[in-house]
Amino acid sequence: MALLNLHHLRLFRAVALDGTLTGAARQLRLSQSALSSQLRTLESALGHALFERRGRGLVLTEAGRIALDHAESIFRTAADLTATLSESGRTRRALRVGALATLSRNFQMQFLRPLIGREDVEVVLRSGSQAELLRGLEGLALDVVLTNLAPARDAVSPWLIHRLDEQPVSLVGSPARVGDPPRALTDLLATEPLIVPTADTAIRAAFDALTARLGISPSIAAEADDMAMLRLLARADAGLAVLPPIVVRDELATGRLVEAAALEGLFETFLAVTLARRFPNPLLAHVLAGAA
């Protein structure tokens, strides 16, 4: 076991990810024979074959799969240590936040509010798809991902999922469209054009179930997967929007939009996804505590 080192694991991981000795050797700028010799040394140290040949490629054995999982964990910890200690002497500490591109901007600001204006903090914001953000989190390019989609978890998944908030969902529209006094929910759903989230969202699924229970076939004027676009469509009076009031908090405060009716049983759940890290960013605990 004295021969087992990070160098051997790095070479092993490169071969596992590429699937061929030739491709991995090219990336590593090693000869194929040298790489093969290093792998044999690692297999000898571990006492198990890590690959089996299939056609022109290499496939991990069961022992190889276990070794790769541990290797990834080791390299993540090493990167975590380097990133943390490299910032220890800085006067400003960064918190790197990834947010689902379709997530409410108002909610994001609410989450970050404890850090806004602090001279010792730099907030770095990135938006993207769920898959992109989780890759950034796992690669330690992000400290936290804000989302309304819970990532799949199993016994080996690395995610820690923090439930931050649950916001009710309402019908929201212009004062002229809503009327005074407001009409009944069933009347609004049956007669007004609606602006709704896309079919692949949890809110839309719950909304479709609600209208089915009520026996109503609503008229859909527009649908969007972006809360900011739903907000703009509501402001343009394209119809009544199905969204959490927090998304249009400023418009509700000024009276430009009004809440026509609450949609009972419909909620938007906001989550923070993190990794268990040996050296967690101390700012993360601060904002998670503020959101609780």
mmCIF file of C-alpha atoms in Angstrom:
data_model
loop_
_atom_site.group_PDB
_atom_site.id
_atom_site.type_symbol
_atom_site.label_atom_id
_atom_site.label_comp_id
_atom_site.label_asym_id
_atom_site.label_seq_id
_atom_site.Cartn_x
_atom_site.Cartn_y
_atom_site.Cartn_z
ATOM 1 C CA MET A 1 0.000 0.000 0.000
ATOM 2 C CA ALA A 2 3.027 2.306 0.263
ATOM 3 C CA LEU A 3 3.011 2.540 -3.548
ATOM 4 C CA LEU A 4 -0.522 3.977 -3.618
ATOM 5 C CA ASN A 5 -0.341 7.719 -4.211
ATOM 6 C CA LEU A 6 -2.226 10.591 -5.795
ATOM 7 C CA HIS A 7 -0.212 10.279 -8.990
ATOM 8 C CA HIS A 8 -1.381 6.698 -9.534
ATOM 9 C CA LEU A 9 -4.973 7.681 -8.774
ATOM 10 C CA ARG A 10 -4.811 10.601 -11.207
ATOM 11 C CA LEU A 11 -3.632 8.306 -14.004
ATOM 12 C CA PHE A 12 -6.262 5.713 -13.126
ATOM 13 C CA ARG A 13 -9.037 8.323 -13.181
ATOM 14 C CA ALA A 14 -7.921 9.597 -16.591
ATOM 15 C CA VAL A 15 -8.138 6.086 -18.063
ATOM 16 C CA ALA A 16 -11.496 5.439 -16.380
ATOM 17 C CA LEU A 17 -12.977 8.642 -17.803
ATOM 18 C CA ASP A 18 -11.559 8.173 -21.306
ATOM 19 C CA GLY A 19 -12.178 4.426 -21.555
ATOM 20 C CA THR A 20 -8.980 3.753 -23.506
ATOM 21 C CA LEU A 21 -5.268 3.667 -22.740
ATOM 22 C CA THR A 22 -4.478 5.421 -25.991
ATOM 23 C CA GLY A 23 -6.745 8.411 -25.374
ATOM 24 C CA ALA A 24 -5.758 8.787 -21.711
ATOM 25 C CA ALA A 25 -2.039 8.541 -22.544
ATOM 26 C CA ARG A 26 -2.465 11.287 -25.139
ATOM 27 C CA GLN A 27 -4.206 13.571 -22.627
ATOM 28 C CA LEU A 28 -1.586 12.856 -19.963
ATOM 29 C CA ARG A 29 1.298 13.172 -22.435
ATOM 30 C CA LEU A 30 2.649 9.786 -21.457
ATOM 31 C CA SER A 31 3.546 6.779 -23.512
ATOM 32 C CA GLN A 32 0.936 4.055 -23.541
ATOM 33 C CA SER A 33 3.431 1.554 -22.131
ATOM 34 C CA ALA A 34 4.347 3.874 -19.215
ATOM 35 C CA LEU A 35 0.692 4.439 -18.401
ATOM 36 C CA SER A 36 -0.044 0.717 -18.538
ATOM 37 C CA SER A 37 2.881 0.047 -16.191
ATOM 38 C CA GLN A 38 1.590 2.614 -13.676
ATOM 39 C CA LEU A 39 -1.862 1.050 -13.727
ATOM 40 C CA ARG A 40 -0.409 -2.383 -13.048
ATOM 41 C CA THR A 41 1.446 -0.913 -10.082
ATOM 42 C CA LEU A 42 -1.799 0.514 -8.716
ATOM 43 C CA GLU A 43 -3.679 -2.771 -9.261
ATOM 44 C CA SER A 44 -0.894 -4.637 -7.486
ATOM 45 C CA ALA A 45 -1.063 -2.232 -4.536
ATOM 46 C CA LEU A 46 -4.839 -2.615 -4.289
ATOM 47 C CA GLY A 47 -4.843 -6.354 -4.922
ATOM 48 C CA HIS A 48 -7.604 -6.169 -7.560
ATOM 49 C CA ALA A 49 -7.945 -5.702 -11.302
ATOM 50 C CA LEU A 50 -9.472 -2.297 -11.996
ATOM 51 C CA PHE A 51 -10.331 -2.748 -15.686
ATOM 52 C CA GLU A 52 -11.441 -5.431 -18.068
ATOM 53 C CA ARG A 53 -11.022 -5.134 -21.817
ATOM 54 C CA ARG A 54 -14.107 -5.040 -24.029
ATOM 55 C CA GLY A 55 -13.393 -4.675 -27.709
ATOM 56 C CA ARG A 56 -10.970 -1.769 -28.078
ATOM 57 C CA GLY A 57 -11.949 -0.133 -24.819
ATOM 58 C CA LEU A 58 -11.526 -0.639 -21.085
ATOM 59 C CA VAL A 59 -14.437 -1.027 -18.683
ATOM 60 C CA LEU A 60 -14.242 -0.680 -14.921
ATOM 61 C CA THR A 61 -14.555 -3.799 -12.845
ATOM 62 C CA GLU A 62 -16.552 -3.690 -9.618
ATOM 63 C CA ALA A 63 -13.330 -2.948 -7.737
ATOM 64 C CA GLY A 64 -12.524 -0.280 -10.338
ATOM 65 C CA ARG A 65 -15.855 1.428 -9.814
ATOM 66 C CA ILE A 66 -15.278 1.531 -6.047
ATOM 67 C CA ALA A 67 -11.744 2.846 -6.594
ATOM 68 C CA LEU A 68 -13.024 5.598 -8.910
ATOM 69 C CA ASP A 69 -15.631 6.726 -6.369
ATOM 70 C CA HIS A 70 -12.929 7.010 -3.712
ATOM 71 C CA ALA A 71 -10.528 8.718 -6.110
ATOM 72 C CA GLU A 72 -13.147 11.361 -6.985
ATOM 73 C CA SER A 73 -13.758 11.978 -3.292
ATOM 74 C CA ILE A 74 -10.032 12.337 -2.639
ATOM 75 C CA PHE A 75 -9.543 14.829 -5.464
ATOM 76 C CA ARG A 76 -12.590 16.838 -4.394
ATOM 77 C CA THR A 77 -11.179 17.072 -0.877
ATOM 78 C CA ALA A 78 -7.787 18.138 -2.229
ATOM 79 C CA ALA A 79 -9.386 20.824 -4.394
ATOM 80 C CA ASP A 80 -11.520 21.936 -1.445
ATOM 81 C CA LEU A 81 -8.446 22.292 0.760
ATOM 82 C CA THR A 82 -6.553 24.247 -1.894
ATOM 83 C CA ALA A 83 -9.468 26.587 -2.613
ATOM 84 C CA THR A 84 -10.121 27.249 1.070
ATOM 85 C CA LEU A 85 -6.525 27.840 2.128
ATOM 86 C CA SER A 86 -5.742 29.964 -0.928
ATOM 87 C CA GLU A 87 -8.431 32.424 0.216
ATOM 88 C CA SER A 88 -7.462 32.430 3.880
ATOM 89 C CA GLY A 89 -5.249 35.506 3.515
ATOM 90 C CA ARG A 90 -7.699 37.554 1.482
ATOM 91 C CA THR A 91 -9.517 40.517 2.973
ATOM 92 C CA ARG A 92 -12.656 39.645 0.951
ATOM 93 C CA ARG A 93 -14.131 36.159 0.957
ATOM 94 C CA ALA A 94 -16.218 35.032 -1.996
ATOM 95 C CA LEU A 95 -19.471 33.089 -1.900
ATOM 96 C CA ARG A 96 -20.131 31.443 -5.263
ATOM 97 C CA VAL A 97 -23.847 30.969 -5.830
ATOM 98 C CA GLY A 98 -25.458 29.126 -8.718
ATOM 99 C CA ALA A 99 -29.155 29.689 -9.352
ATOM 100 C CA LEU A 100 -31.518 27.937 -11.710
ATOM 101 C CA ALA A 101 -32.037 30.300 -14.643
ATOM 102 C CA THR A 102 -35.812 30.210 -14.173
ATOM 103 C CA LEU A 103 -35.771 30.912 -10.427
ATOM 104 C CA SER A 104 -37.362 34.067 -9.001
ATOM 105 C CA ARG A 105 -34.836 36.914 -8.821
ATOM 106 C CA ASN A 106 -36.665 38.321 -5.813
ATOM 107 C CA PHE A 107 -36.101 35.065 -3.954
ATOM 108 C CA GLN A 108 -32.412 35.063 -4.878
ATOM 109 C CA MET A 109 -32.030 38.574 -3.487
ATOM 110 C CA GLN A 110 -33.883 37.573 -0.337
ATOM 111 C CA PHE A 111 -31.441 34.668 0.158
ATOM 112 C CA LEU A 112 -28.386 36.897 -0.341
ATOM 113 C CA ARG A 113 -29.654 39.833 1.709
ATOM 114 C CA PRO A 114 -27.508 39.016 4.809
ATOM 115 C CA LEU A 115 -24.379 39.530 2.680
ATOM 116 C CA ILE A 116 -25.402 42.542 0.601
ATOM 117 C CA GLY A 117 -23.338 45.604 1.465
ATOM 118 C CA ARG A 118 -20.669 43.757 3.464
ATOM 119 C CA GLU A 119 -17.225 45.090 2.562
ATOM 120 C CA ASP A 120 -15.536 41.786 3.375
ATOM 121 C CA VAL A 121 -17.728 39.711 1.030
ATOM 122 C CA GLU A 122 -17.806 39.226 -2.721
ATOM 123 C CA VAL A 123 -20.928 37.486 -4.056
ATOM 124 C CA VAL A 124 -20.388 35.650 -7.345
ATOM 125 C CA LEU A 125 -23.637 34.718 -9.117
ATOM 126 C CA ARG A 126 -24.001 32.176 -11.888
ATOM 127 C CA SER A 127 -27.185 30.969 -13.584
ATOM 128 C CA GLY A 128 -27.774 27.899 -15.702
ATOM 129 C CA SER A 129 -29.554 24.592 -15.993
ATOM 130 C CA GLN A 130 -29.847 22.215 -13.057
ATOM 131 C CA ALA A 131 -27.306 19.813 -14.582
ATOM 132 C CA GLU A 132 -24.766 22.582 -15.260
ATOM 133 C CA LEU A 133 -25.061 23.989 -11.758
ATOM 134 C CA LEU A 134 -24.738 20.623 -10.026
ATOM 135 C CA ARG A 135 -21.603 19.880 -12.042
ATOM 136 C CA GLY A 136 -20.208 23.217 -10.884
ATOM 137 C CA LEU A 137 -21.098 22.398 -7.288
ATOM 138 C CA GLU A 138 -19.477 18.968 -7.447
ATOM 139 C CA GLY A 139 -16.376 20.457 -9.051
ATOM 140 C CA LEU A 140 -16.195 23.068 -6.243
ATOM 141 C CA ALA A 141 -16.686 25.975 -8.664
ATOM 142 C CA LEU A 142 -19.865 26.787 -6.669
ATOM 143 C CA ASP A 143 -20.583 26.792 -2.939
ATOM 144 C CA VAL A 144 -24.367 26.450 -3.214
ATOM 145 C CA VAL A 145 -27.067 25.977 -5.840
ATOM 146 C CA LEU A 146 -30.475 27.621 -5.464
ATOM 147 C CA THR A 147 -33.270 25.744 -7.161
ATOM 148 C CA ASN A 148 -36.905 24.707 -6.974
ATOM 149 C CA LEU A 149 -36.129 21.228 -8.335
ATOM 150 C CA ALA A 150 -34.884 18.688 -5.821
ATOM 151 C CA PRO A 151 -32.013 16.705 -7.373
ATOM 152 C CA ALA A 152 -32.311 12.933 -7.298
ATOM 153 C CA ARG A 153 -30.629 11.367 -4.290
ATOM 154 C CA ASP A 154 -29.573 7.850 -3.458
ATOM 155 C CA ALA A 155 -27.177 6.211 -1.017
ATOM 156 C CA VAL A 156 -24.093 7.493 -2.865
ATOM 157 C CA SER A 157 -25.288 10.896 -4.108
ATOM 158 C CA PRO A 158 -23.244 13.774 -2.629
ATOM 159 C CA TRP A 159 -26.005 16.371 -2.307
ATOM 160 C CA LEU A 160 -27.209 17.983 0.902
ATOM 161 C CA ILE A 161 -30.642 19.524 0.288
ATOM 162 C CA HIS A 162 -31.788 22.426 2.489
ATOM 163 C CA ARG A 163 -35.443 23.447 2.355
ATOM 164 C CA LEU A 164 -35.385 27.236 2.547
ATOM 165 C CA ASP A 165 -38.906 28.418 1.950
ATOM 166 C CA GLU A 166 -42.313 27.503 0.618
ATOM 167 C CA GLN A 167 -44.301 30.210 -1.118
ATOM 168 C CA PRO A 168 -48.021 30.025 -1.964
ATOM 169 C CA VAL A 169 -49.083 30.368 -5.597
ATOM 170 C CA SER A 170 -51.789 32.770 -6.737
ATOM 171 C CA LEU A 171 -53.532 34.207 -9.758
ATOM 172 C CA VAL A 172 -52.076 37.667 -10.336
ATOM 173 C CA GLY A 173 -53.106 40.294 -12.884
ATOM 174 C CA SER A 174 -53.824 43.926 -13.599
ATOM 175 C CA PRO A 175 -56.459 45.670 -11.446
ATOM 176 C CA ALA A 176 -58.688 46.173 -14.490
ATOM 177 C CA ARG A 177 -58.624 42.482 -15.369
ATOM 178 C CA VAL A 178 -59.175 41.274 -11.819
ATOM 179 C CA GLY A 179 -62.029 43.706 -11.161
ATOM 180 C CA ASP A 180 -63.427 45.147 -7.951
ATOM 181 C CA PRO A 181 -64.658 43.302 -6.040
ATOM 182 C CA PRO A 182 -62.608 40.300 -7.245
ATOM 183 C CA ARG A 183 -64.525 37.450 -8.831
ATOM 184 C CA ALA A 184 -64.649 33.869 -7.653
ATOM 185 C CA LEU A 185 -61.704 31.621 -8.490
ATOM 186 C CA THR A 186 -63.794 29.328 -10.708
ATOM 187 C CA ASP A 187 -65.072 32.317 -12.688
ATOM 188 C CA LEU A 188 -61.550 33.670 -13.201
ATOM 189 C CA LEU A 189 -60.197 30.286 -14.302
ATOM 190 C CA ALA A 190 -63.068 29.678 -16.689
ATOM 191 C CA THR A 191 -63.215 33.098 -18.365
ATOM 192 C CA GLU A 192 -59.821 34.834 -18.243
ATOM 193 C CA PRO A 193 -56.757 34.021 -20.408
ATOM 194 C CA LEU A 194 -54.019 32.537 -18.254
ATOM 195 C CA ILE A 195 -50.222 32.818 -18.186
ATOM 196 C CA VAL A 196 -48.797 29.584 -16.789
ATOM 197 C CA PRO A 197 -45.463 27.851 -16.190
ATOM 198 C CA THR A 198 -44.456 25.171 -18.682
ATOM 199 C CA ALA A 199 -45.681 21.588 -18.369
ATOM 200 C CA ASP A 200 -42.404 20.265 -16.940
ATOM 201 C CA THR A 201 -42.683 22.336 -13.748
ATOM 202 C CA ALA A 202 -44.143 21.281 -10.412
ATOM 203 C CA ILE A 203 -46.423 24.344 -10.276
ATOM 204 C CA ARG A 204 -47.944 23.551 -13.671
ATOM 205 C CA ALA A 205 -48.556 19.916 -12.721
ATOM 206 C CA ALA A 206 -50.352 21.004 -9.555
ATOM 207 C CA PHE A 207 -52.308 23.685 -11.449
ATOM 208 C CA ASP A 208 -53.459 21.206 -14.112
ATOM 209 C CA ALA A 209 -54.610 18.858 -11.347
ATOM 210 C CA LEU A 210 -56.535 21.704 -9.681
ATOM 211 C CA THR A 211 -58.398 22.712 -12.854
ATOM 212 C CA ALA A 212 -59.185 19.051 -13.590
ATOM 213 C CA ARG A 213 -60.709 18.662 -10.115
ATOM 214 C CA LEU A 214 -62.792 21.786 -10.705
ATOM 215 C CA GLY A 215 -63.899 20.543 -14.131
ATOM 216 C CA ILE A 216 -62.513 23.623 -15.881
ATOM 217 C CA SER A 217 -60.690 23.757 -19.225
ATOM 218 C CA PRO A 218 -58.717 27.008 -18.929
ATOM 219 C CA SER A 219 -57.715 29.223 -21.839
ATOM 220 C CA ILE A 220 -53.905 29.369 -21.931
ATOM 221 C CA ALA A 221 -52.666 32.664 -23.375
ATOM 222 C CA ALA A 222 -48.964 32.023 -22.766
ATOM 223 C CA GLU A 223 -46.597 29.721 -20.954
ATOM 224 C CA ALA A 224 -42.971 30.223 -19.944
ATOM 225 C CA ASP A 225 -40.325 28.400 -17.943
ATOM 226 C CA ASP A 226 -38.888 31.661 -16.608
ATOM 227 C CA MET A 227 -40.479 33.440 -13.648
ATOM 228 C CA ALA A 228 -39.159 36.761 -14.943
ATOM 229 C CA MET A 229 -41.029 36.238 -18.217
ATOM 230 C CA LEU A 230 -44.243 35.301 -16.386
ATOM 231 C CA ARG A 231 -43.884 38.551 -14.470
ATOM 232 C CA LEU A 232 -43.404 40.606 -17.648
ATOM 233 C CA LEU A 233 -46.397 38.965 -19.334
ATOM 234 C CA ALA A 234 -48.569 39.751 -16.313
ATOM 235 C CA ARG A 235 -47.373 43.380 -16.394
ATOM 236 C CA ALA A 236 -48.250 43.522 -20.107
ATOM 237 C CA ASP A 237 -51.791 42.369 -19.195
ATOM 238 C CA ALA A 238 -51.588 39.246 -21.362
ATOM 239 C CA GLY A 239 -53.767 37.481 -18.807
ATOM 240 C CA LEU A 240 -53.791 36.272 -15.219
ATOM 241 C CA ALA A 241 -50.455 34.750 -14.216
ATOM 242 C CA VAL A 242 -50.050 31.617 -12.124
ATOM 243 C CA LEU A 243 -47.052 32.360 -9.921
ATOM 244 C CA PRO A 244 -45.886 32.949 -6.339
ATOM 245 C CA PRO A 245 -46.627 36.534 -5.248
ATOM 246 C CA ILE A 246 -42.953 36.956 -4.220
ATOM 247 C CA VAL A 247 -42.085 37.045 -7.931
ATOM 248 C CA VAL A 248 -44.125 40.251 -8.390
ATOM 249 C CA ARG A 249 -43.639 41.671 -4.914
ATOM 250 C CA ASP A 250 -42.739 45.163 -6.168
ATOM 251 C CA GLU A 251 -45.708 45.327 -8.567
ATOM 252 C CA LEU A 252 -48.094 44.234 -5.811
ATOM 253 C CA ALA A 253 -46.689 46.897 -3.498
ATOM 254 C CA THR A 254 -47.263 49.661 -6.045
ATOM 255 C CA GLY A 255 -50.671 48.384 -7.162
ATOM 256 C CA ARG A 256 -49.598 47.787 -10.752
ATOM 257 C CA LEU A 257 -50.655 44.165 -10.232
ATOM 258 C CA VAL A 258 -53.065 42.665 -7.707
ATOM 259 C CA GLU A 259 -53.585 39.208 -6.303
ATOM 260 C CA ALA A 260 -56.864 37.912 -7.722
ATOM 261 C CA ALA A 261 -57.075 34.636 -5.803
ATOM 262 C CA ALA A 262 -54.891 32.196 -3.911
ATOM 263 C CA LEU A 263 -54.606 28.747 -5.485
ATOM 264 C CA GLU A 264 -55.207 26.508 -2.511
ATOM 265 C CA GLY A 265 -52.743 23.648 -2.223
ATOM 266 C CA LEU A 266 -50.254 25.076 -4.729
ATOM 267 C CA PHE A 267 -46.791 26.011 -3.449
ATOM 268 C CA GLU A 268 -43.368 26.805 -4.832
ATOM 269 C CA THR A 269 -40.613 25.185 -2.769
ATOM 270 C CA PHE A 270 -37.199 26.868 -2.720
ATOM 271 C CA LEU A 271 -34.139 24.727 -2.022
ATOM 272 C CA ALA A 272 -30.420 25.194 -1.472
ATOM 273 C CA VAL A 273 -28.188 22.326 -2.552
ATOM 274 C CA THR A 274 -24.692 21.966 -1.082
ATOM 275 C CA LEU A 275 -21.957 19.370 -0.693
ATOM 276 C CA ALA A 276 -20.604 17.950 2.533
ATOM 277 C CA ARG A 277 -17.162 19.587 2.600
ATOM 278 C CA ARG A 278 -14.300 19.277 5.021
ATOM 279 C CA PHE A 279 -13.664 23.011 4.756
ATOM 280 C CA PRO A 280 -17.044 24.613 4.077
ATOM 281 C CA ASN A 281 -17.294 28.270 3.162
ATOM 282 C CA PRO A 282 -18.237 30.016 6.453
ATOM 283 C CA LEU A 283 -20.451 32.475 4.582
ATOM 284 C CA LEU A 284 -22.682 29.583 3.550
ATOM 285 C CA ALA A 285 -23.761 28.818 7.103
ATOM 286 C CA HIS A 286 -24.568 32.515 7.534
ATOM 287 C CA VAL A 287 -26.968 32.754 4.588
ATOM 288 C CA LEU A 288 -28.532 29.341 5.270
ATOM 289 C CA ALA A 289 -29.255 30.399 8.850
ATOM 290 C CA GLY A 290 -30.727 33.665 7.591
ATOM 291 C CA ALA A 291 -33.030 31.815 5.207
ATOM 292 C CA ALA A 292 -34.256 29.347 7.818
#
